[in-house]
PDB file of C-alpha atoms in Angstrom:
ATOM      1  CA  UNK R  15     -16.558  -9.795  34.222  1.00  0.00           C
ATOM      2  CA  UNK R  16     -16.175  -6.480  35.842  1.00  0.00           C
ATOM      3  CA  UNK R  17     -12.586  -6.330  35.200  1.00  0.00           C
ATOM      4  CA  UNK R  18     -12.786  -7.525  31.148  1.00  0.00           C
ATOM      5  CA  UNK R  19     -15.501  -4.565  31.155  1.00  0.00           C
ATOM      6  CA  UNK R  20     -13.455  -2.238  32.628  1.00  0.00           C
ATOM      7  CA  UNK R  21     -10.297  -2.730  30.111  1.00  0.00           C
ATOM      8  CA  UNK R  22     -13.281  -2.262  27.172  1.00  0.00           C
ATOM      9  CA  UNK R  23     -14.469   1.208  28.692  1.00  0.00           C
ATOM     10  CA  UNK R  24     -10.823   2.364  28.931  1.00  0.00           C
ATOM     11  CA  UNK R  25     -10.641   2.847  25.466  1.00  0.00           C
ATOM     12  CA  UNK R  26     -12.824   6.032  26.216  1.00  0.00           C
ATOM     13  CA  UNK R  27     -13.124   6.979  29.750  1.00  0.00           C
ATOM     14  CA  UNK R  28     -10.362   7.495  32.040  1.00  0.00           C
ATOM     15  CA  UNK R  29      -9.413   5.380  35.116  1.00  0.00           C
ATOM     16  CA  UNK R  30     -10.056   7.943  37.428  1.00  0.00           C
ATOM     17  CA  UNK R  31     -13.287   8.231  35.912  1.00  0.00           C
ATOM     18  CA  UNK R  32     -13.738   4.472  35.524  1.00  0.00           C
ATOM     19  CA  UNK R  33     -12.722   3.816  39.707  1.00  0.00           C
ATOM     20  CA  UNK R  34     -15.319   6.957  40.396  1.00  0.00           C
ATOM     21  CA  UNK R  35     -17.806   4.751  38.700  1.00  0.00           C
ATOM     22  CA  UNK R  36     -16.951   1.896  40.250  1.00  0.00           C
ATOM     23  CA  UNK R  37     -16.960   3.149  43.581  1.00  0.00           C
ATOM     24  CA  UNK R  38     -20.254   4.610  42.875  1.00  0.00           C
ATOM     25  CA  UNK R  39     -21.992   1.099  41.999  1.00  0.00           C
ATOM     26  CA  UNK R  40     -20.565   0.204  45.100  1.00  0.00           C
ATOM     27  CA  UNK R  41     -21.956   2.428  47.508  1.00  0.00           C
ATOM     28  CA  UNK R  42     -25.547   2.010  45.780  1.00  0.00           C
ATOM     29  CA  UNK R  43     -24.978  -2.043  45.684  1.00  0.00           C
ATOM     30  CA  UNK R  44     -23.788  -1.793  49.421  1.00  0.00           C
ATOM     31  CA  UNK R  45     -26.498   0.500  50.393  1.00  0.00           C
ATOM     32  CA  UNK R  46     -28.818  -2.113  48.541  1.00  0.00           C
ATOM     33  CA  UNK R  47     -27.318  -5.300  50.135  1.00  0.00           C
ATOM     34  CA  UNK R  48     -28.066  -3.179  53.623  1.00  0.00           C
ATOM     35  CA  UNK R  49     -32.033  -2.197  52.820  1.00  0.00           C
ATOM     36  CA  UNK R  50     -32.662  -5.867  52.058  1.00  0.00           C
ATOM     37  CA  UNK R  51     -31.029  -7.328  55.021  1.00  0.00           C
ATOM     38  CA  UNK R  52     -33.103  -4.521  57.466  1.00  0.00           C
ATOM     39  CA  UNK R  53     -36.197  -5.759  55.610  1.00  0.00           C
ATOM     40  CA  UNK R  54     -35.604  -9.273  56.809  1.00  0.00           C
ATOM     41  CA  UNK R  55     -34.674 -10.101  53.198  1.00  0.00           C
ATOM     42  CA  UNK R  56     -31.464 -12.435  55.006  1.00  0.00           C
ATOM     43  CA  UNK R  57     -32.549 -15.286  52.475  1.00  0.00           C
ATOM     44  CA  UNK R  58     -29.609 -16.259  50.133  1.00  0.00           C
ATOM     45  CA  UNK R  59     -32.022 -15.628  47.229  1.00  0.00           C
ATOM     46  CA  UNK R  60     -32.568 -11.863  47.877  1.00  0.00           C
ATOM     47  CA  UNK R  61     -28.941 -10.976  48.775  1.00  0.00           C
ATOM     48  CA  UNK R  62     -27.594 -12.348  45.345  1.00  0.00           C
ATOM     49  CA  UNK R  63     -28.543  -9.117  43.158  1.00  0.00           C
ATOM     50  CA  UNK R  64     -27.068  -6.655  45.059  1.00  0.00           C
ATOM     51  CA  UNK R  65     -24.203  -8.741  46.163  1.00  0.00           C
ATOM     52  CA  UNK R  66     -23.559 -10.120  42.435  1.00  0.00           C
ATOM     53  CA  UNK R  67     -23.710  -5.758  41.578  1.00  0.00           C
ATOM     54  CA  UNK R  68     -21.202  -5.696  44.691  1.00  0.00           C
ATOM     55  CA  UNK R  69     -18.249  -7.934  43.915  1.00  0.00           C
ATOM     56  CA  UNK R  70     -18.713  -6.652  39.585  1.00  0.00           C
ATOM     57  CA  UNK R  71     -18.466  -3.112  41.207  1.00  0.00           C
ATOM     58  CA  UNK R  72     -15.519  -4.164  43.082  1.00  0.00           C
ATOM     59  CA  UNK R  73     -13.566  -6.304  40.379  1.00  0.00           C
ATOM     60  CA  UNK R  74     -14.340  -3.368  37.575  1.00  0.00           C
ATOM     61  CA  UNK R  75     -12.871  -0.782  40.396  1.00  0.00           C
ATOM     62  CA  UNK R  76     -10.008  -2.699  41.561  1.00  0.00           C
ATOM     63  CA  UNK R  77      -7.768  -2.495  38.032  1.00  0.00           C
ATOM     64  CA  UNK R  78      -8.132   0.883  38.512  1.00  0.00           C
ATOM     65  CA  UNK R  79      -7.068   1.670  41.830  1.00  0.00           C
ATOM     66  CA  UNK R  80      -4.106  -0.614  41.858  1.00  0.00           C
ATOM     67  CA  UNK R  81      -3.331   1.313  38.385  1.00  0.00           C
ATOM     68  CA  UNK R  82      -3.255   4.556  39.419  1.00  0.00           C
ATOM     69  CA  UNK R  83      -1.674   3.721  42.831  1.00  0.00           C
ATOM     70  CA  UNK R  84       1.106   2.069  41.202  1.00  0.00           C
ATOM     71  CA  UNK R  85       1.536   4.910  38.854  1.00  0.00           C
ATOM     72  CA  UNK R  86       2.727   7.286  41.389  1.00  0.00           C
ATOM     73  CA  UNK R  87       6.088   5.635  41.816  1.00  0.00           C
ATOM     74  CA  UNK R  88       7.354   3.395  39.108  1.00  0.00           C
ATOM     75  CA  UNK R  89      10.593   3.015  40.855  1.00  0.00           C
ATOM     76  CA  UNK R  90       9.181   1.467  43.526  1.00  0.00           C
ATOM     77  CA  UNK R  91       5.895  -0.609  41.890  1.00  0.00           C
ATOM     78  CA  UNK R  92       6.925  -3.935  43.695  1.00  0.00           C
ATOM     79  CA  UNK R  93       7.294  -2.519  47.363  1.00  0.00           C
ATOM     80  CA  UNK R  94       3.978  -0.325  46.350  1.00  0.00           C
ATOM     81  CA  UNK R  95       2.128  -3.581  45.199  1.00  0.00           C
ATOM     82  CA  UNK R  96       2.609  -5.987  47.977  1.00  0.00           C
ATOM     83  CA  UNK R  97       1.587  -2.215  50.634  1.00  0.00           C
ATOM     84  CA  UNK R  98      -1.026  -2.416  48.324  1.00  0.00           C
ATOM     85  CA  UNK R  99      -1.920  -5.850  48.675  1.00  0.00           C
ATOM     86  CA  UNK R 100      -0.912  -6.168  52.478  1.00  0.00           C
ATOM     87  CA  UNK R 101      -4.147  -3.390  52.928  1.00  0.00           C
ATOM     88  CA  UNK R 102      -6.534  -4.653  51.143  1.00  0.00           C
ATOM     89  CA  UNK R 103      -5.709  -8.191  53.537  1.00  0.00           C
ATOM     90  CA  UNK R 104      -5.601  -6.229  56.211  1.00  0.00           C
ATOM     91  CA  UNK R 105      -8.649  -4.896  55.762  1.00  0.00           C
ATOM     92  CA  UNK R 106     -10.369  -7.647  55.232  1.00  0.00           C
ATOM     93  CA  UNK R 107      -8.636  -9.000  57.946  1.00  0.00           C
ATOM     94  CA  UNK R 108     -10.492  -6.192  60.340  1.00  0.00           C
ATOM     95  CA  UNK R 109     -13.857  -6.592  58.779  1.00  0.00           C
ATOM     96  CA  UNK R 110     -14.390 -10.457  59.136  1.00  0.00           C
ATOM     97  CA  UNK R 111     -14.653 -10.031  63.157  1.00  0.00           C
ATOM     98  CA  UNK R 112     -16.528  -6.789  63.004  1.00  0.00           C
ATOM     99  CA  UNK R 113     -19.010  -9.114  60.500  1.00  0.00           C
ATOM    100  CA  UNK R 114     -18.537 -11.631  63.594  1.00  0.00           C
ATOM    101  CA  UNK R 115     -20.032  -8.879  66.379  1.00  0.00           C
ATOM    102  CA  UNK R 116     -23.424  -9.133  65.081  1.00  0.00           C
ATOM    103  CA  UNK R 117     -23.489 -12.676  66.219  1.00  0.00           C
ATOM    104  CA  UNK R 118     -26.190 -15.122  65.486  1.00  0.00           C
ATOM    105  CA  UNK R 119     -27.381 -15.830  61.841  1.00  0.00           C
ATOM    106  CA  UNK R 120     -28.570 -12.481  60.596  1.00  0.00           C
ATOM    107  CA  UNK R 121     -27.148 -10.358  57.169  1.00  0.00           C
ATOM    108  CA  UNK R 122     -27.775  -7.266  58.906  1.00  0.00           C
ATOM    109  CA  UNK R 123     -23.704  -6.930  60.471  1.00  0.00           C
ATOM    110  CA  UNK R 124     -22.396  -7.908  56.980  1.00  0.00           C
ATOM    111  CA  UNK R 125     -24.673  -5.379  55.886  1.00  0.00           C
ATOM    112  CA  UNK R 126     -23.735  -2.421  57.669  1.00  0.00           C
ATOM    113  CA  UNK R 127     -19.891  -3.638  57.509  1.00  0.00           C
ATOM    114  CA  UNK R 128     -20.391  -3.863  53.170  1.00  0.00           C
ATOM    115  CA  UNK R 129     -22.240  -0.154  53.208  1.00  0.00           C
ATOM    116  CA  UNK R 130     -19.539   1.085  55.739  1.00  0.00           C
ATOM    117  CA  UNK R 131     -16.814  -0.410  53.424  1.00  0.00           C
ATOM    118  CA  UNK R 132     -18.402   0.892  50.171  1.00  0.00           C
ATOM    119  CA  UNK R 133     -18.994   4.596  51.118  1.00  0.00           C
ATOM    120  CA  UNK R 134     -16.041   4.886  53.034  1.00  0.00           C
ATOM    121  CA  UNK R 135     -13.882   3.886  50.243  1.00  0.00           C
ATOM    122  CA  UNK R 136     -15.585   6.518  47.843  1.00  0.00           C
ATOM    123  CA  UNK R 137     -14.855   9.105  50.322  1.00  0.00           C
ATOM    124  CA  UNK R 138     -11.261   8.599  50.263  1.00  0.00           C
ATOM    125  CA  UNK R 139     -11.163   8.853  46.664  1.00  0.00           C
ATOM    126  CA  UNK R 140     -12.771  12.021  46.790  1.00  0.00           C
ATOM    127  CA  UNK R 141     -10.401  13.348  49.309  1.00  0.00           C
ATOM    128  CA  UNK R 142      -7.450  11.887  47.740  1.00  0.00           C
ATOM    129  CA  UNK R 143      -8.834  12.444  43.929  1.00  0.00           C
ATOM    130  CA  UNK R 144      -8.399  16.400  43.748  1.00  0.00           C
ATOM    131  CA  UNK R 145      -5.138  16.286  45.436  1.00  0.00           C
ATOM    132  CA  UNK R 146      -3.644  14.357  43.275  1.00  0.00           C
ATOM    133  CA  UNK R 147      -5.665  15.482  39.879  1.00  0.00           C
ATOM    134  CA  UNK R 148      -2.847  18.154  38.872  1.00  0.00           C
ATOM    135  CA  UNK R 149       0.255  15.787  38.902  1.00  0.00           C
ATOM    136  CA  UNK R 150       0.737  13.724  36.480  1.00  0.00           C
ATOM    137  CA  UNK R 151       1.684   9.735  36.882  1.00  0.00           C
ATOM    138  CA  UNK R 152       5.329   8.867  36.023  1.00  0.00           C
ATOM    139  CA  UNK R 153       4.404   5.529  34.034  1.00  0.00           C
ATOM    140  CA  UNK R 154       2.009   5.304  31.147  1.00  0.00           C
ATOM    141  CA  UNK R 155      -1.726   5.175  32.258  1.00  0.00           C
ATOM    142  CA  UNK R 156      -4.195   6.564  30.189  1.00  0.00           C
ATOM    143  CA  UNK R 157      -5.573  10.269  31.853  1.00  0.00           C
ATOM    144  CA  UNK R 158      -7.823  11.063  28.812  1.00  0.00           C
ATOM    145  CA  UNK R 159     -11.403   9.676  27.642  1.00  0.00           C
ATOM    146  CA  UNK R 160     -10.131   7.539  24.317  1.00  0.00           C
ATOM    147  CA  UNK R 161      -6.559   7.145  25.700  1.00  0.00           C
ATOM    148  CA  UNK R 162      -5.474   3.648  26.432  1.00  0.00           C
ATOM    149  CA  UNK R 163      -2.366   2.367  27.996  1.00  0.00           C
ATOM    150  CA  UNK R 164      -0.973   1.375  24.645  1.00  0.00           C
ATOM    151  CA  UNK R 165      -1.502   4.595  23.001  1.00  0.00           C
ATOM    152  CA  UNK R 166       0.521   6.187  26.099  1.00  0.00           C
ATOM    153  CA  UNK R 167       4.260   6.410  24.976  1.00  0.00           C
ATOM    154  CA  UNK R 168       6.913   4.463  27.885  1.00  0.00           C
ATOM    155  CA  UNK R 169       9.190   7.490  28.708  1.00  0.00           C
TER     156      UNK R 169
END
């Protein structure tokens, strides 16, 4: 759902603007997710709103990234996709025993792990964001509100 939104919006807003947004969501949704598991609010039934606003965040984001990392390097979009892929595993792969730490049956370690995850991810973007604002990408992806990918010409 997140993703099918995200290819409407792109029709006006940018991607950069699009993963901002995304990555935004996600640091309120993770911050969320971690105020209802200090509250004792570990039930299922209270987790599912700000988790549900979690993985939409994060599948309306994702397009994006991958996009605009790929963009960088045409040449090399294969090798760049499987890095790509490799570190999102990879992390993953780190957070499950961090998750695992916490012990015991609470939501309060997947918590902090999600809100750690969310805003830490948003703060690369705006470190990497400015630097690489100026250049532009070498294969058609859509840099200007109402620009989509088929109105880009393939140089």
């Amino acid at each position: 759902l997140g993703s099918q939104l995200n290819h409407l919006l792109l029709r006006r807003f940018s991607p950069r603007i699009l993963l901002a947004a995304g990555l935004a969501v996600a640091v309120v949704a993770g911050m969320a997710v971690l105020g209802v598991a200090l509250v004792g609010g570990s039930r299922v039934v209270a987790l599912s709103v700000p988790l549900f606003v979690l993985v939409s965040a994060t599948g309306f984001a994702s397009p994006d990234s991958t996009a605009l990392a790929l963009s960088r390097h045409p040449e090399m979009a294969g090798s760049a996709s499987a890095y790509f892929g490799s570190l999102r595993l990879g992390l993953a792969a780190l957070a499950t025993p961090l998750v695992g730490l916490g012990g015991g049956v609470s939501a309060k370690p997947m918590a902090v792990v999600i809100a750690s995850a969310s805003v830490g991810a948003l703060a690369v973007f705006a470190v990497v964001a400015p630097r690489v604002r100026g250049e532009a990408p070498q294969e058609p992806v859509p840099q200007t509100a109402g620009e989509t990918v088929d109105d880009v010409a393939v140089g």
